[in-house]
mmCIF file of C-alpha atoms and ligand atoms in Angstrom:
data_model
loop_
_atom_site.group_PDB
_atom_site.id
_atom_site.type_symbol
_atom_site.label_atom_id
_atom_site.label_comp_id
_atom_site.label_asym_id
_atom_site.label_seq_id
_atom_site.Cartn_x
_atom_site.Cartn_y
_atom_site.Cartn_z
ATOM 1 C CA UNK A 160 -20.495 -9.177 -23.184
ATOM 2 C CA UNK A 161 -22.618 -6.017 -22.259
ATOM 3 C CA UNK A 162 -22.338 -4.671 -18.750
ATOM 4 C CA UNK A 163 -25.626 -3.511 -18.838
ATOM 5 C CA UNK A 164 -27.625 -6.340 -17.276
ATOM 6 C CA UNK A 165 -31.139 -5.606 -15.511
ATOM 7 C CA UNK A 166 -31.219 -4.988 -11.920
ATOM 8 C CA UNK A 167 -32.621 -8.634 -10.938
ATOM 9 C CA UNK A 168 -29.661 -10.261 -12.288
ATOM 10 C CA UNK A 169 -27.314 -8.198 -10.981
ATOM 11 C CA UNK A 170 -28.629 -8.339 -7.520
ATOM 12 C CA UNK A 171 -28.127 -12.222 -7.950
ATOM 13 C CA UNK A 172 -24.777 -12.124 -9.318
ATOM 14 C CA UNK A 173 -23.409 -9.875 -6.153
ATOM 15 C CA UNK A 174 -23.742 -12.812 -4.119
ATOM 16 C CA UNK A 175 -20.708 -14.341 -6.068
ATOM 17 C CA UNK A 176 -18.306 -11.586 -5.238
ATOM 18 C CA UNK A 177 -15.965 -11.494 -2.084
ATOM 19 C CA UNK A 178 -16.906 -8.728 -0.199
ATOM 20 C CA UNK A 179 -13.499 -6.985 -1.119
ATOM 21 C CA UNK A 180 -14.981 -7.055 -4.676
ATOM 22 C CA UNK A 181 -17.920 -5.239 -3.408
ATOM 23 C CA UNK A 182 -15.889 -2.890 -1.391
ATOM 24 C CA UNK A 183 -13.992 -1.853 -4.271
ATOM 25 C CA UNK A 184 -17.142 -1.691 -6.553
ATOM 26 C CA UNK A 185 -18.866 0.985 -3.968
ATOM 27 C CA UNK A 186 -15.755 3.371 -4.625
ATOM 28 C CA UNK A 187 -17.255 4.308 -7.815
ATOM 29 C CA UNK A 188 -20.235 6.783 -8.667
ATOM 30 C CA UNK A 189 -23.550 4.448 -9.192
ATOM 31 C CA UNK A 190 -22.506 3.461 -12.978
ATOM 32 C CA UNK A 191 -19.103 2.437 -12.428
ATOM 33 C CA UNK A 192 -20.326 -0.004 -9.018
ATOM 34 C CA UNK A 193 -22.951 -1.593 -12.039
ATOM 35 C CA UNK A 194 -20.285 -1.894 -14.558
ATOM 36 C CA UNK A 195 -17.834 -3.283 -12.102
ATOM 37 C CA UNK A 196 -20.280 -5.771 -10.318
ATOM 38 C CA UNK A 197 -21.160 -6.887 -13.609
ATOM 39 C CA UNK A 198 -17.353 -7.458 -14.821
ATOM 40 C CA UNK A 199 -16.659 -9.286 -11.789
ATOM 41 C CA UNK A 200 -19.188 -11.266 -11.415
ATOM 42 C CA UNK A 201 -18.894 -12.381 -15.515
ATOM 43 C CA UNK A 202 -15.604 -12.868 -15.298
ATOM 44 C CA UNK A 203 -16.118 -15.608 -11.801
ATOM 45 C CA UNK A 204 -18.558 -17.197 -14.146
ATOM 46 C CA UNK A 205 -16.384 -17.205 -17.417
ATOM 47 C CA UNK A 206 -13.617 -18.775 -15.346
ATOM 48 C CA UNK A 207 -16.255 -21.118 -13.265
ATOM 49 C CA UNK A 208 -16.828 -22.484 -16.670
ATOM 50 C CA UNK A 209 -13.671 -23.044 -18.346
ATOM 51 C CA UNK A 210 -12.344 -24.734 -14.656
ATOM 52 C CA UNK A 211 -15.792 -26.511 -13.754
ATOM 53 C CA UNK A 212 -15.521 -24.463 -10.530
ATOM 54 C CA UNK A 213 -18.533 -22.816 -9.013
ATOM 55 C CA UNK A 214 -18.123 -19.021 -9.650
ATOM 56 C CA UNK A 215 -18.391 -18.021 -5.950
ATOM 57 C CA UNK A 216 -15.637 -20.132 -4.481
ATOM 58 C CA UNK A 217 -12.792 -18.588 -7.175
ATOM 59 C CA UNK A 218 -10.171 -16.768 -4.793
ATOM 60 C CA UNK A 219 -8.161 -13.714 -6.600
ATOM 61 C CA UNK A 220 -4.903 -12.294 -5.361
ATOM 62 C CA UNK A 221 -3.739 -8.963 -7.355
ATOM 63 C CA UNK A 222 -0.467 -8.158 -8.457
ATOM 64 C CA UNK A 223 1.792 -5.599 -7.457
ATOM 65 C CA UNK A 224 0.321 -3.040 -10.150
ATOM 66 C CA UNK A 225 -3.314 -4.136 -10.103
ATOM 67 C CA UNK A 226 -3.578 -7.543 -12.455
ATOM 68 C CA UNK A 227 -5.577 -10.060 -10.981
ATOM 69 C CA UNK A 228 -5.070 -13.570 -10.773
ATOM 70 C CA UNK A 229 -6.765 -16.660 -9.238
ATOM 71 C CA UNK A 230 -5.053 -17.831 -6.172
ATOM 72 C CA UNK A 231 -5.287 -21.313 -7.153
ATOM 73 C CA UNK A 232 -6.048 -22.868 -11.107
ATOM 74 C CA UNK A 233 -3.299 -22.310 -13.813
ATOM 75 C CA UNK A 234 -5.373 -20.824 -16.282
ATOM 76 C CA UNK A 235 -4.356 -17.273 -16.912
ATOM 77 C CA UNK A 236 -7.290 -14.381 -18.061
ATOM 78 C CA UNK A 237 -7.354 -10.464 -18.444
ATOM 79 C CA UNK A 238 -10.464 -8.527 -18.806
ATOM 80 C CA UNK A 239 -11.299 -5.015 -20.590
ATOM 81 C CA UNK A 240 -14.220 -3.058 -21.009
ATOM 82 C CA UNK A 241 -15.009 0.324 -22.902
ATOM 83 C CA UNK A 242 -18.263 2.035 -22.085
ATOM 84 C CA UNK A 243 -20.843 -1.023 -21.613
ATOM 85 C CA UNK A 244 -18.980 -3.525 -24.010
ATOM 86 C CA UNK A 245 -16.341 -6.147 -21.752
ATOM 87 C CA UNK A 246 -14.182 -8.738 -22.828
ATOM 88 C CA UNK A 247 -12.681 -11.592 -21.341
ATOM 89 C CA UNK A 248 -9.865 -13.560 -22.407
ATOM 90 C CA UNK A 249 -8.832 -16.876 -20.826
ATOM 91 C CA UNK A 250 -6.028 -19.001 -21.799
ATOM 92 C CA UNK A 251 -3.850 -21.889 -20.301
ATOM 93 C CA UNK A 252 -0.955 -20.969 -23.055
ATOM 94 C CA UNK A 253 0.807 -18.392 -20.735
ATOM 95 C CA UNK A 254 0.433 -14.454 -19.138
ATOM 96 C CA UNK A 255 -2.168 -12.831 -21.262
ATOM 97 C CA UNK A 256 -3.847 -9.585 -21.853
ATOM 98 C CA UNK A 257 -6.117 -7.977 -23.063
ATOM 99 C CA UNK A 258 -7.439 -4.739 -24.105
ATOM 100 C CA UNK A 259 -11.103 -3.060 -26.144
ATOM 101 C CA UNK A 260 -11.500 0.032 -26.863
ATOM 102 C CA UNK A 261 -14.453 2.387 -29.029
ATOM 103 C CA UNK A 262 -13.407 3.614 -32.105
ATOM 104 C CA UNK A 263 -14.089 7.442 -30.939
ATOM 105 C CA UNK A 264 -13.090 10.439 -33.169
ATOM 106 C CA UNK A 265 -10.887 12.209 -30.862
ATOM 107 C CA UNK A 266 -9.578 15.813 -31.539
ATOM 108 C CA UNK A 267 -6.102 15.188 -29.746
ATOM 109 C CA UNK A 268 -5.271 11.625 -31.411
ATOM 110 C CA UNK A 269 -1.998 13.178 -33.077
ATOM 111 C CA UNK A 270 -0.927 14.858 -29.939
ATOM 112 C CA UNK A 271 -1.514 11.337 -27.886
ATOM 113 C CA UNK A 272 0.437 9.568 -30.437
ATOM 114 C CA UNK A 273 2.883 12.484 -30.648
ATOM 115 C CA UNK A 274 3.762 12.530 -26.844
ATOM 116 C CA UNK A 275 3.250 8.849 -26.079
ATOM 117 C CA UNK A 276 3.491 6.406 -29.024
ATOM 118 C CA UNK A 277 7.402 5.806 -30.032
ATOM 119 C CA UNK A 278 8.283 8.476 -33.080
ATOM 120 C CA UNK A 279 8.115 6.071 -35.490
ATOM 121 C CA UNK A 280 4.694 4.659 -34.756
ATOM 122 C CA UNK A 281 3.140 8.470 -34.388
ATOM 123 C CA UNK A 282 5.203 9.023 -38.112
ATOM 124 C CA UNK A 283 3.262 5.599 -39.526
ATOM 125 C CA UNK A 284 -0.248 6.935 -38.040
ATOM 126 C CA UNK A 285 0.605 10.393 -39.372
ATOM 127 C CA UNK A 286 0.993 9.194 -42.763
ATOM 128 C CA UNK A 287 -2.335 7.998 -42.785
ATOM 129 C CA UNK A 288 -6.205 9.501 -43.720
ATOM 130 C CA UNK A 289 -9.287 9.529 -42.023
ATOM 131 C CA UNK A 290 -10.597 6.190 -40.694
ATOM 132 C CA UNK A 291 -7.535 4.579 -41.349
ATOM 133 C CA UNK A 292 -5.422 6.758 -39.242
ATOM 134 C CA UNK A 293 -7.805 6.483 -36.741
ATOM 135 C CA UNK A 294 -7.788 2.779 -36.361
ATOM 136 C CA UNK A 295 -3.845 2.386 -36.975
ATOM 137 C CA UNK A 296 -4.697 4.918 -33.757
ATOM 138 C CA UNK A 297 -6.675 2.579 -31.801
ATOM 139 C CA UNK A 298 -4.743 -0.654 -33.157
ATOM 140 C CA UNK A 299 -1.789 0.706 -32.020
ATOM 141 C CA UNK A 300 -2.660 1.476 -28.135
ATOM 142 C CA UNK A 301 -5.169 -1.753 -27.764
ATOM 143 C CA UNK A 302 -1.911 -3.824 -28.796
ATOM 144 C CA UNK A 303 0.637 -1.653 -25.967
ATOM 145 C CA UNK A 304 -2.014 -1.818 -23.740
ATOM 146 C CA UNK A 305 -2.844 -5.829 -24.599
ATOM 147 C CA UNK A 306 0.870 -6.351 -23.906
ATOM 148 C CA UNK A 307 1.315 -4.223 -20.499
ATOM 149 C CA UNK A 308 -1.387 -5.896 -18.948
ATOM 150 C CA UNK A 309 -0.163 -9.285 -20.123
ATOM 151 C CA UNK A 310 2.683 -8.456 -18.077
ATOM 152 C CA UNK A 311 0.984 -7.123 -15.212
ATOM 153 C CA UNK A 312 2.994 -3.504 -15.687
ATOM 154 C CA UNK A 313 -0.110 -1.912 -16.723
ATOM 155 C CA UNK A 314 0.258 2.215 -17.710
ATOM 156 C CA UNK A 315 2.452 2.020 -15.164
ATOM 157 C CA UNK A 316 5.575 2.594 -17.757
ATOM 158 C CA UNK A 317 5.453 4.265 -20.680
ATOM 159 C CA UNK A 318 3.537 3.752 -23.667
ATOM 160 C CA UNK A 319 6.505 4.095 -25.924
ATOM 161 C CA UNK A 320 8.966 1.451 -24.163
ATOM 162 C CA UNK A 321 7.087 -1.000 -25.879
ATOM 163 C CA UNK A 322 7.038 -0.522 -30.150
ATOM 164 C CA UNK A 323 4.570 -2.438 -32.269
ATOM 165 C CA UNK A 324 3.552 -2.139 -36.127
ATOM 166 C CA UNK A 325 1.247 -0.027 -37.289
ATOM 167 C CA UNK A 326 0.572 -1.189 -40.901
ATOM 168 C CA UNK A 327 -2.481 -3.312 -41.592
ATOM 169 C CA UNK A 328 -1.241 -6.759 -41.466
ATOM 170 C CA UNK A 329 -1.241 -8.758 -38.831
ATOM 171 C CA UNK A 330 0.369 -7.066 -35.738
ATOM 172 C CA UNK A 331 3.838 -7.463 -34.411
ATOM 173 C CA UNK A 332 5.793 -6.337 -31.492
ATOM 174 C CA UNK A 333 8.960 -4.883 -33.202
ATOM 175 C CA UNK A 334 10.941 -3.785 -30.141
ATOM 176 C CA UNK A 335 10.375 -4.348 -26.263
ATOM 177 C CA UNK A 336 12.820 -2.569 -23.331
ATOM 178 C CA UNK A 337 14.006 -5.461 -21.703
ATOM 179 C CA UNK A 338 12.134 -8.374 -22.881
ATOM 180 C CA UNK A 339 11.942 -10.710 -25.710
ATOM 181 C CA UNK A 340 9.109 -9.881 -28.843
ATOM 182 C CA UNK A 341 9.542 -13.697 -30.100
ATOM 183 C CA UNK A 342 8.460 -14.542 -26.931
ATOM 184 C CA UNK A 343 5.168 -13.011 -27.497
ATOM 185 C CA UNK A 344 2.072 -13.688 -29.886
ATOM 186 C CA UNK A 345 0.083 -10.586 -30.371
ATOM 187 C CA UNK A 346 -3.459 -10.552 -32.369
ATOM 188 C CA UNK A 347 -5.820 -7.443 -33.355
ATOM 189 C CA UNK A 348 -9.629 -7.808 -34.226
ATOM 190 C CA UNK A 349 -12.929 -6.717 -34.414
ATOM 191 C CA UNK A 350 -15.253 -7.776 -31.502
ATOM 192 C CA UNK A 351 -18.076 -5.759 -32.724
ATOM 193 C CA UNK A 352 -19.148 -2.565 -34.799
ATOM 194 C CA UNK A 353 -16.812 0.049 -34.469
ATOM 195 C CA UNK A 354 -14.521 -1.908 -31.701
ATOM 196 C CA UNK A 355 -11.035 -2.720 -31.747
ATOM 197 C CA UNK A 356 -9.441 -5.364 -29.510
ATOM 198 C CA UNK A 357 -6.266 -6.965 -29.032
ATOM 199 C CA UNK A 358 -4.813 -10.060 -27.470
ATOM 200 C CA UNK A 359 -0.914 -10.276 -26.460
ATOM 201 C CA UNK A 360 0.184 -14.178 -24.768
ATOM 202 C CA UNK A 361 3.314 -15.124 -23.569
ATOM 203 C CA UNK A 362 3.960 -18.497 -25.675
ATOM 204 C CA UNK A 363 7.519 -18.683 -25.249
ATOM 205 C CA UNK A 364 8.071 -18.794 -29.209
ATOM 206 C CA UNK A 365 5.229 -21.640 -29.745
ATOM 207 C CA UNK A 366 3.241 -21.163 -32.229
ATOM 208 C CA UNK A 367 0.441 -18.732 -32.134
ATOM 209 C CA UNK A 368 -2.681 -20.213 -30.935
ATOM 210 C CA UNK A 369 -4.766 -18.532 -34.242
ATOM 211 C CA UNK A 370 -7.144 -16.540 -34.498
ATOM 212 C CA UNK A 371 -9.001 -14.900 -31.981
ATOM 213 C CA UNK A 372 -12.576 -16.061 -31.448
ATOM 214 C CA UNK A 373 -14.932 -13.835 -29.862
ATOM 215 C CA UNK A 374 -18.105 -15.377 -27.927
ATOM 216 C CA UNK A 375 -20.890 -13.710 -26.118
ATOM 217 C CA UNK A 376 -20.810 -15.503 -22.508
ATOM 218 C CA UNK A 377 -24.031 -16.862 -21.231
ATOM 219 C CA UNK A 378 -24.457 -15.133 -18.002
ATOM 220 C CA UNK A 379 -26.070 -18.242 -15.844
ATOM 221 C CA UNK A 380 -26.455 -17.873 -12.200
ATOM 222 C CA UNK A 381 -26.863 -21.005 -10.574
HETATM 223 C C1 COA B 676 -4.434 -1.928 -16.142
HETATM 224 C C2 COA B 676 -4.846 -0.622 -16.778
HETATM 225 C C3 COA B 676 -3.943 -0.424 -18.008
HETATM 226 C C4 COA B 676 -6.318 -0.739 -17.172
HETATM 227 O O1 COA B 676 -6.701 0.322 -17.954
HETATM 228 P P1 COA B 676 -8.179 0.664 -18.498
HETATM 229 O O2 COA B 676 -8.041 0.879 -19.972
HETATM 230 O O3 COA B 676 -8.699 1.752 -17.679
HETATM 231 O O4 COA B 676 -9.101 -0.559 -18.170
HETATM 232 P P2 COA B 676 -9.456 -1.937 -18.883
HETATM 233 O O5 COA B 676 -10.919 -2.015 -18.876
HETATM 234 O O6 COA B 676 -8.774 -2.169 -20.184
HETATM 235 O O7 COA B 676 -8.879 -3.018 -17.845
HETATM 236 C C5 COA B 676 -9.365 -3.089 -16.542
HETATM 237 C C6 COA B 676 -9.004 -4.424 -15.954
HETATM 238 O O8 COA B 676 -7.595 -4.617 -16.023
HETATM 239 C C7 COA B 676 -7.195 -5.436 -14.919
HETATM 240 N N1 COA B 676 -5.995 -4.823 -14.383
HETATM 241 C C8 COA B 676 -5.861 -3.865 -13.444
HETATM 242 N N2 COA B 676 -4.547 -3.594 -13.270
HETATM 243 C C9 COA B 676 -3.867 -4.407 -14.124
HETATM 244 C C10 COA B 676 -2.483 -4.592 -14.412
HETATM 245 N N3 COA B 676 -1.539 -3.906 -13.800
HETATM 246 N N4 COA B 676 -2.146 -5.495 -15.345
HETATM 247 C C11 COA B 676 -3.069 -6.205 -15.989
HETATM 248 N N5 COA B 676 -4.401 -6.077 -15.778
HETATM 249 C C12 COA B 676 -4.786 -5.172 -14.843
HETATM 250 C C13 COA B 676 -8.368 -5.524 -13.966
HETATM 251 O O9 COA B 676 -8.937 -6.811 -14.124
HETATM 252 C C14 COA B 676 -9.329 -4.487 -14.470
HETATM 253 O O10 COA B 676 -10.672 -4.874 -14.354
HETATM 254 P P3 COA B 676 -11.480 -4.537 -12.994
HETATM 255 O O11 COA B 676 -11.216 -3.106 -12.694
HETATM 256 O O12 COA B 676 -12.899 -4.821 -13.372
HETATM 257 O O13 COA B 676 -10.927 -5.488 -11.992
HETATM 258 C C15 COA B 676 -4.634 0.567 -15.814
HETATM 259 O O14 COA B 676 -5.589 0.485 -14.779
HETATM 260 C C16 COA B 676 -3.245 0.576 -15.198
HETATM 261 O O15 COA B 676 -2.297 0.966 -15.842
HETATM 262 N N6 COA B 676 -3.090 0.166 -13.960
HETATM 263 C C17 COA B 676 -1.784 0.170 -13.313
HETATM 264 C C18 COA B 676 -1.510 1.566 -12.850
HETATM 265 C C19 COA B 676 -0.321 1.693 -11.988
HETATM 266 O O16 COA B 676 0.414 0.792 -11.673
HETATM 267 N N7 COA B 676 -0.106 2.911 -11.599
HETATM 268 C C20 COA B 676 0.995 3.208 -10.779
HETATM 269 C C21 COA B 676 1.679 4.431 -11.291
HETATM 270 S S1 COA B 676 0.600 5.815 -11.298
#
C-alpha cells in the first residue's frame, strides 16, 4: 500500500490510533509522523478486517526489542515500508516477519555485505554482475531482516548470525545461531517494480503455506 494518502483521509484515520501511537508518530520530522500515521492506521484496518474487529478498538503491546503485537487475537502480522511503499503481512500459521526494501544502486553494497553478511554469502554476491549482484544484495538482507523481525530480535544481533542462500532459487535459511532453519518457511518476491520483499513464518516444519500473494488493501474508514 502507498503511505502517501491525501490529507482528508489521514486526518480521519488518526482517530483510530491510541494516543501512544500518535505520541510516537510526533517524534518524527513532518514526513515520517505522515508515513507513520498512515502505517498504523493501515495496519488497525488490515487486522480489523482479517479479525472482523473495528480498527480502533485493536490494543498493541510491543516486545522487548520493538515488535508489536495485539494484546488480544492470535493472529500474528509484521509490517515494512521503504520510502512511500508498506507492506503488511498477517498470518495465523505462527511468528512472522516481514521486510521491503527499493532496489537502490548503492556505492558501498560490497563493503555492507563484506562487514555484515556471513563470508560466504558476501563471496556468493561477489561472484555476481550488475543487477544480479545487486538483487542477490537486496534478497539477501530482506530475507535476515524477514527472519529477525519474525523473531522479534530485530538488528538488534548481527546480520551474519543468521546465514541464508543467495542463489536464485527459492530461498533457504542454511544456518541459524541457536535455532532451528526447518522450523522456518522463508519466501522472496516482487511486490512491485524494482521492490524486493521477503516473508520468514515460524511453521514448526509444516508445510509452507505457498506462495506469497501480494494485495493492495482498501483503505476504508468507517
Ligand atoms: C525492526 C527493525 C529491523 C526495523 O527496521 P527498518 O528496516 O527500519 O523498518 P521496517 O519498515 O522494515 O519495519 C518497521 C516496523 O517493524 C516493526 N518492528 C519494530 N521493532 C521490531 C522488532 N524488534 N521485531 C519485529 N518487528 C519490529 C514495527 O511494526 C515497525 O513499524 P512502525 O515503526 O510503523 O511501528 C529495526 O527497527 C530494529 O532492529 N529494531 C530493534 C532495534 C534494537 O533492539 N536495538 C537495540 C540495540 S541498538
Amino acid at each position: 500500500m502507498d503511505l502517501c494518502q491525501p490529507d482528508e483521509w489521514v486526518e480521519q484515520a488518526e482517530r483510530l490510533l491510541a494516543p501512544e501511537e500518535r505520541a510516537q508518530a510526533e517524534r518524527g520530522v513532518p514526513d515520517v509522523r505522515l508515513r507513520r500515521l498512515v502505517g498504523r492506521a493501515a495496519l488497525r484496518i488490515a487486522l480489523g478486517r482479517e479479525l472482523d474487529r473495528a480498527p480502533a478498538s485493536l490494543r498493541f503491546t510491543t516486545g522487548p526489542h520493538g515488535k508489536p503485537a495485539l494484546e488480544d487475537g492470535d493472529v500474528h502480522f509484521s509490517t515494512s515500508a521503504s520510502a512511500d511503499d508498506c507492506l503488511i503481512a498477517i498470518t495465523g500459521l505462527g511468528p512472522l516477519g516481514v521486510d521491503v526494501e527499493h532496489v537502490v544502486p548503492r556505492r558501498e553494497l560490497d563493503r555492507i555485505a563484506a562487514t555484515r553478511f556471513a563470508s560466504r554469502e558476501a563471496e556468493s554476491i561477489a561472484r555476481l554482475d550488475g543487477d544480479r549482484r545487486l538483487r542477490a544484495f537486496y534478497r539477501c538482507w530482506t530475507v535476515k531482516e524477514a527472519y529477525l523481525k519474525a523473531r522479534g530480535i530485530g538488528l538488534s544481533i548481527p546480520l551474519d548470525r543468521v546465514v541464508v542462500s543467495v542463489d536464485e532459487g527459492p530461498p533457504a535459511i542454511v544456518a541459524l545461531d541457536g535455532d532451528d532453519p526447518s522450523a522456518w518457511s522463508v519466501e522472496a518476491f516482487e511486490p512491485g517494480p524494482e521492490l524486493v520483499g521477503a516473508l520468514a513464518v515460524r511453521t514448526g516444519g509444516a508445510p509452507a503455506p505457498g506462495p506469497v500473494g501480494v494485495r493492495p488493501l482498501p483503505l476504508i474508514l468507517d
